[in-house]
Tab-separated table of C-alpha atoms in Angstrom:
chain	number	residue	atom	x	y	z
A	1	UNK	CA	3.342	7.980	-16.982
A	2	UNK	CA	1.199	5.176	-16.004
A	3	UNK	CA	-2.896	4.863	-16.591
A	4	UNK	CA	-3.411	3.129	-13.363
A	5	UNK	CA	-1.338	2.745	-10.430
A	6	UNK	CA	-2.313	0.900	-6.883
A	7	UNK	CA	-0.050	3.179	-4.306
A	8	UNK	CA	0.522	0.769	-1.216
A	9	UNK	CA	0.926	3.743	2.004
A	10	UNK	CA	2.385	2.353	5.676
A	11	UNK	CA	0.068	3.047	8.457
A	12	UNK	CA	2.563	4.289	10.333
A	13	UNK	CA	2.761	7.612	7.942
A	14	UNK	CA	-0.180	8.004	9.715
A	15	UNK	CA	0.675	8.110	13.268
A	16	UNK	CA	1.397	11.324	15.379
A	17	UNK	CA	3.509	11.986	18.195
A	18	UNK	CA	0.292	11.960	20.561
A	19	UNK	CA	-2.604	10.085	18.092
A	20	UNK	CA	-2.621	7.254	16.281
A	21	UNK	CA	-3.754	9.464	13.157
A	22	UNK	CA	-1.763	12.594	12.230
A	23	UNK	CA	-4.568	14.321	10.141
A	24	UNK	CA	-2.063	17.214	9.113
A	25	UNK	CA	0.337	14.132	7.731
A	26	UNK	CA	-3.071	12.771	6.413
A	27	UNK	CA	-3.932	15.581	4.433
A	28	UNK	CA	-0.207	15.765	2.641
A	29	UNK	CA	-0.631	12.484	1.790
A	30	UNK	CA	-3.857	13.369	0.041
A	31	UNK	CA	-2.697	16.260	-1.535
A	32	UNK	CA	-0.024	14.271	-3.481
A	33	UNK	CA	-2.420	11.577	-3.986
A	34	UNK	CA	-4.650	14.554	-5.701
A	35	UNK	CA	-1.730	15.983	-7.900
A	36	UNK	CA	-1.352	12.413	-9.611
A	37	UNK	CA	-4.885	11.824	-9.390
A	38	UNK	CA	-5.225	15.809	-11.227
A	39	UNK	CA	-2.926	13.620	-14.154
A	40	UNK	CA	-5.456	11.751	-14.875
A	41	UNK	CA	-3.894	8.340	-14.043
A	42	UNK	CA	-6.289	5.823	-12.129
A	43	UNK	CA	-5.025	5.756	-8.582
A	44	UNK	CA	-5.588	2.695	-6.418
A	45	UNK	CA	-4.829	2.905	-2.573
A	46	UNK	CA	-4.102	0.204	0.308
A	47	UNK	CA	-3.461	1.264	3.306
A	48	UNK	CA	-1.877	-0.546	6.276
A	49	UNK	CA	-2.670	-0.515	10.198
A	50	UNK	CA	0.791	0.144	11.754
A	51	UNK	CA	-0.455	2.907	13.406
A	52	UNK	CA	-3.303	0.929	15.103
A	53	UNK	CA	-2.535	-2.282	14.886
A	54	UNK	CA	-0.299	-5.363	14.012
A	55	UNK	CA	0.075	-8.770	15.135
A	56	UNK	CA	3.977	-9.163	15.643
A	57	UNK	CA	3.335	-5.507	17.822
A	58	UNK	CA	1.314	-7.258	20.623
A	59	UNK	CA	2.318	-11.161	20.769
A	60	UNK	CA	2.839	-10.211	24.362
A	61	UNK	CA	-1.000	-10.049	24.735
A	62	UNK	CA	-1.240	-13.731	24.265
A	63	UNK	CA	-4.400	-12.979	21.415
A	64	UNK	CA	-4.703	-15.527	18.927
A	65	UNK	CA	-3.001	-15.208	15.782
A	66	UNK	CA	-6.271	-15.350	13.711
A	67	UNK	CA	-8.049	-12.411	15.828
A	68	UNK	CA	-5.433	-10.328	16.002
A	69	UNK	CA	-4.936	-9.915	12.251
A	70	UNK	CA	-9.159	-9.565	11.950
A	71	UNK	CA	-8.377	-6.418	14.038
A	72	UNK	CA	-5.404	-5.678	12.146
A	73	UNK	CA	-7.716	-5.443	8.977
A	74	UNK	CA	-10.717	-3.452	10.768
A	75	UNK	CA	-8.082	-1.310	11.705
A	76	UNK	CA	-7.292	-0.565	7.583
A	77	UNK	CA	-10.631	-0.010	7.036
A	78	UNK	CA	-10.148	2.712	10.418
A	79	UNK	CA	-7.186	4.212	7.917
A	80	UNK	CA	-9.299	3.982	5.073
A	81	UNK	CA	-12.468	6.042	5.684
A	82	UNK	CA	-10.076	8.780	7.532
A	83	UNK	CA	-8.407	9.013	4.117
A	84	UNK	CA	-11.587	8.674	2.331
A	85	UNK	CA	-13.008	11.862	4.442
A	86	UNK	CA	-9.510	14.120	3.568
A	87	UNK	CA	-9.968	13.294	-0.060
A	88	UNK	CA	-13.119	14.017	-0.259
A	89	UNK	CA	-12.496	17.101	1.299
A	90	UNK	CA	-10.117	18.087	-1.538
A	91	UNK	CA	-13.145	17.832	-4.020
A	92	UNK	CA	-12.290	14.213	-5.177
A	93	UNK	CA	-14.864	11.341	-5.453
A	94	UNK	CA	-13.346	8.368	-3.613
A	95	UNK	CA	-15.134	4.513	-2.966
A	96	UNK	CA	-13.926	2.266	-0.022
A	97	UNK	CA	-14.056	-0.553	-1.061
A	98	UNK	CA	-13.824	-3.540	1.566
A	99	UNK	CA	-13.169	-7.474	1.589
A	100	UNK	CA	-14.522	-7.510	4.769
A	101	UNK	CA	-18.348	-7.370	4.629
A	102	UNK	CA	-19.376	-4.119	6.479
A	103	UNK	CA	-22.045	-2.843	4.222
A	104	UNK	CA	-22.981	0.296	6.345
A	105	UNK	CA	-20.054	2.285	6.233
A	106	UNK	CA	-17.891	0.601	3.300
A	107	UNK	CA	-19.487	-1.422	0.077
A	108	UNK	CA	-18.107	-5.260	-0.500
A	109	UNK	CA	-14.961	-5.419	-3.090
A	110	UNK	CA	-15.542	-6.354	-6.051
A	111	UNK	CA	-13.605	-6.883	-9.299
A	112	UNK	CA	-15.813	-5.961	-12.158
A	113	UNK	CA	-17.548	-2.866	-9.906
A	114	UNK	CA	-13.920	-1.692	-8.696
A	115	UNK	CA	-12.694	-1.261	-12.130
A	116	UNK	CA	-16.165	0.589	-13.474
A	117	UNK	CA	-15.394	3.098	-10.335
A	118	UNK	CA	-11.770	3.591	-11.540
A	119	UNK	CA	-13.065	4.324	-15.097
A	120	UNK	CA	-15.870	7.059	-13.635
A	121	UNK	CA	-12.570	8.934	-12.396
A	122	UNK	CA	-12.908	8.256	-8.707
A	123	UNK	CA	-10.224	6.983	-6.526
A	124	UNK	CA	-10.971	3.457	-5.056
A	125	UNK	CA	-9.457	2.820	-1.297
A	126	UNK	CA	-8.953	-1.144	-0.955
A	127	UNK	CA	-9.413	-1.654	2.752
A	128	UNK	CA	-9.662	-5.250	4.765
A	129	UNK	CA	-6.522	-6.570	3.886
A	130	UNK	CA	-7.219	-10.238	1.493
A	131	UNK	CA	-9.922	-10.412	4.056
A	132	UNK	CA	-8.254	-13.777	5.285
A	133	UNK	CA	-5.624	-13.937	8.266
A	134	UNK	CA	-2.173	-14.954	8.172
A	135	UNK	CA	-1.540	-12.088	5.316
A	136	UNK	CA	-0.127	-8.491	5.342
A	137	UNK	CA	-0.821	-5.657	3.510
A	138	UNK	CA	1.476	-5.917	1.242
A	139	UNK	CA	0.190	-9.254	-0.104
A	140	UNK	CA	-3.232	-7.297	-0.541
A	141	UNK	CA	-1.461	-4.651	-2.153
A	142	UNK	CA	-0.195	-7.579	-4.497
A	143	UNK	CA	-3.384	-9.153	-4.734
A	144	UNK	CA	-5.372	-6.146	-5.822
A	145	UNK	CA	-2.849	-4.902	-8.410
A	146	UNK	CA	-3.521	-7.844	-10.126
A	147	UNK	CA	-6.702	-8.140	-9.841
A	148	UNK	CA	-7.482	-4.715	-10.821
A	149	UNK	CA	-4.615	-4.687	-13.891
A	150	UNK	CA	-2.495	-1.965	-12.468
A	151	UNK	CA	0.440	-0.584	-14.601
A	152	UNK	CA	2.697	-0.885	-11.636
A	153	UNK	CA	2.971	-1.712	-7.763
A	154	UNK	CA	4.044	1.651	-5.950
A	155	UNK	CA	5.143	0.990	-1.920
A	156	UNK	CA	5.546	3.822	-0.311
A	157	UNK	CA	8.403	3.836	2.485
A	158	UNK	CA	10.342	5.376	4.942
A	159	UNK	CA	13.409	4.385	3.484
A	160	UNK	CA	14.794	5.540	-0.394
A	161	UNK	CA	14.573	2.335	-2.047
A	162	UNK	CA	15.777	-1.644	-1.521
A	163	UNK	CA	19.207	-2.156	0.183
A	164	UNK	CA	21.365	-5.026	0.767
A	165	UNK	CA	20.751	-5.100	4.406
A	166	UNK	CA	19.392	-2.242	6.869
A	167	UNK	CA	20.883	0.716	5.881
A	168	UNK	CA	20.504	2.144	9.579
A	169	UNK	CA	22.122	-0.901	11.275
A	170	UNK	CA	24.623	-1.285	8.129
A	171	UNK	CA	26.771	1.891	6.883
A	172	UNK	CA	28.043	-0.350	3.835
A	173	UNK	CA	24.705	-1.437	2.352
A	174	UNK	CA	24.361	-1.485	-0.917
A	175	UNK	CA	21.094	0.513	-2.408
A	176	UNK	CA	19.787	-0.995	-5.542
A	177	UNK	CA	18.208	0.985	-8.477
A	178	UNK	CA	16.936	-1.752	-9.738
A	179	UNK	CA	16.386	-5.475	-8.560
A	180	UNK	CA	14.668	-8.329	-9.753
A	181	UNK	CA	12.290	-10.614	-8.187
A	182	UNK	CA	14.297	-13.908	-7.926
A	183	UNK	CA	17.422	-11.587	-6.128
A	184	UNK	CA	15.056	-10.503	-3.528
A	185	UNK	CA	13.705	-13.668	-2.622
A	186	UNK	CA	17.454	-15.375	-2.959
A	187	UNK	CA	18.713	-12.802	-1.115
A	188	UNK	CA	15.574	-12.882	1.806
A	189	UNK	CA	15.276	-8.995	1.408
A	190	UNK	CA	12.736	-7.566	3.753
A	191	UNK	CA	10.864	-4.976	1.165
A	192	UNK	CA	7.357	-7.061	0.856
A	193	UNK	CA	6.496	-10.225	2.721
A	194	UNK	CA	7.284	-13.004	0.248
A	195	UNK	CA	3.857	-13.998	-0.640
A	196	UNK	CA	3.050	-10.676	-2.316
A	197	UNK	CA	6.707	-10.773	-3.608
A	198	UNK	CA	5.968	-14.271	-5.371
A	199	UNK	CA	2.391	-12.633	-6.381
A	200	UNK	CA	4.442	-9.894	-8.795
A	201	UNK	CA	6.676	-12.466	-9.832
A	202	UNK	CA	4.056	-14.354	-11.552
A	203	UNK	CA	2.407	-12.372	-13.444
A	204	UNK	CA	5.234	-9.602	-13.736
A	205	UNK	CA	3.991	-7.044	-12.221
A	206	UNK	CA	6.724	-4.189	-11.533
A	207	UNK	CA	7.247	-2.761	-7.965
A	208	UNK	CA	8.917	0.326	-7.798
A	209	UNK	CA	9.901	0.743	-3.695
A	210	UNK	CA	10.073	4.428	-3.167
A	211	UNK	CA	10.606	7.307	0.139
A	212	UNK	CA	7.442	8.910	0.313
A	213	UNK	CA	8.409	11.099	3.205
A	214	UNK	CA	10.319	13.676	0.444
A	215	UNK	CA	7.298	16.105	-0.615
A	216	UNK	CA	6.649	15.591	-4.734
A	217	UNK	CA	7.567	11.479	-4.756
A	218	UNK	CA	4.216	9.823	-4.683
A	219	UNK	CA	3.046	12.381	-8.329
A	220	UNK	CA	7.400	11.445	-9.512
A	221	UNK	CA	6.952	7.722	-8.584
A	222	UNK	CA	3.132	7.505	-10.349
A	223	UNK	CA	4.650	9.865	-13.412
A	224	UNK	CA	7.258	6.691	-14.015
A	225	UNK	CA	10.568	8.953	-12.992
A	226	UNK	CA	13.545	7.591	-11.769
A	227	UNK	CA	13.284	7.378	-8.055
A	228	UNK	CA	13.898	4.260	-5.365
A	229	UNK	CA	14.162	0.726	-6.806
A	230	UNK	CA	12.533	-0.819	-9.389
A	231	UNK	CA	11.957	-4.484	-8.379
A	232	UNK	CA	11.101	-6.578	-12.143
A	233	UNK	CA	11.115	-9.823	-12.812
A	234	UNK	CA	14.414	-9.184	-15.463
């Protein structure tokens, strides 16, 4: 079992068949996040946009690369608060935390006060992306897992763990229980962008790539079991 995790949750997990936010699929999401959070290991959360927004989803709309992705990371901070709201609802003190400067509804990121929250027990949603464009969530993920000393890097997926090409396109992929940094990047495996890939690889900082859609993963994946891929640096 880890002390403190940061749990990096898709945006799309989010999105209904009518809404762009799924509050039942919210609240399950929370729940988990509760049971490891009732372990008593330090749960940080980023949360992506792919429900609202994402550059490479409207190109067609001719906006400029560096707007687009500010929207894309007002849109996390959307995700953010909703979680925020169905956490708190479940009795459970949670901070937003935001590296985009909206001091009315979300307080500015920082290091030092980040980690004091953590310590207080509350859960601490990283929202804004790296606040810069040109980045994904996943590279925030990476950013703020280092930042804030996290045990491990936890993606949540749609998809059981890392594969040797797209296991719905390809029925002869290969799934990988474990993986290390340099054989992702050789092998130009899409399971983080490459910047937050090369982020982990630095430090190390372990990755474990996991399917979040099977009830009881997130608490299994936090508790250190033997689930998905473990991406290390050996």
């Amino acid at each position: 079992m880890y002390k403190r995790v940061l749990l990096k949750i898709s945006g799309e997990t989010f999105l209904g068949d009518t809404r762009m936010i799924d509050i039942a699929k919210v609240t399950q999401i929370a729940k988990e996040i509760k049971s490891v959070y009732d372990k008593g290991i330090q749960v940080v959360l980023v949360i992506g946009a792919g429900n609202i927004w994402r550059y490479r989803d409207y190109k067609d709309l001719e906006i400029k690369r560096v707007q687009s992705d500010s929207i894309g990371m007002l849109s996390t901070v959307m995700n953010s608060l909703v979680m925020q709201s169905v956490l708190e609802n479940l009795g459970i003190e949670v901070m937003v935390c935001s590296s985009m400067e909206i001091p009315k509804i979300a307080e500015n990121y920082n290091i030092r006060k980040t980690i004091n929250y953590l310590n207080k027990k509350k859960i601490v949603i990283c929202a804004g992306g790296t606040g810069n464009p040109f980045f994904t969530t996943d590279s925030a993920a990476a950013l703020r897992a280092l930042e804030l000393d996290c045990d491990i890097l936890l993606k949540a997926t749609k998809v059981d763990g890392v594969y040797s090409s797209d296991p719905v396109l390809d029925p002869n992929a290969e799934k990988f229980d474990h993986i290390t940094f340099k054989e992702v990047l050789s092998r130009d495996l899409y399971v983080m962008d490459q910047a937050a890939i090369s982020l982990c690889k630095e430090r190390p900082l372990s990755v474990l790539v996991f399917d979040m859609t099977k009830q009881g993963n997130i608490v299994k994946a936090a508790s250190g079991a033997n689930i998905g891929t473990t991406i290390t640096f050996s």
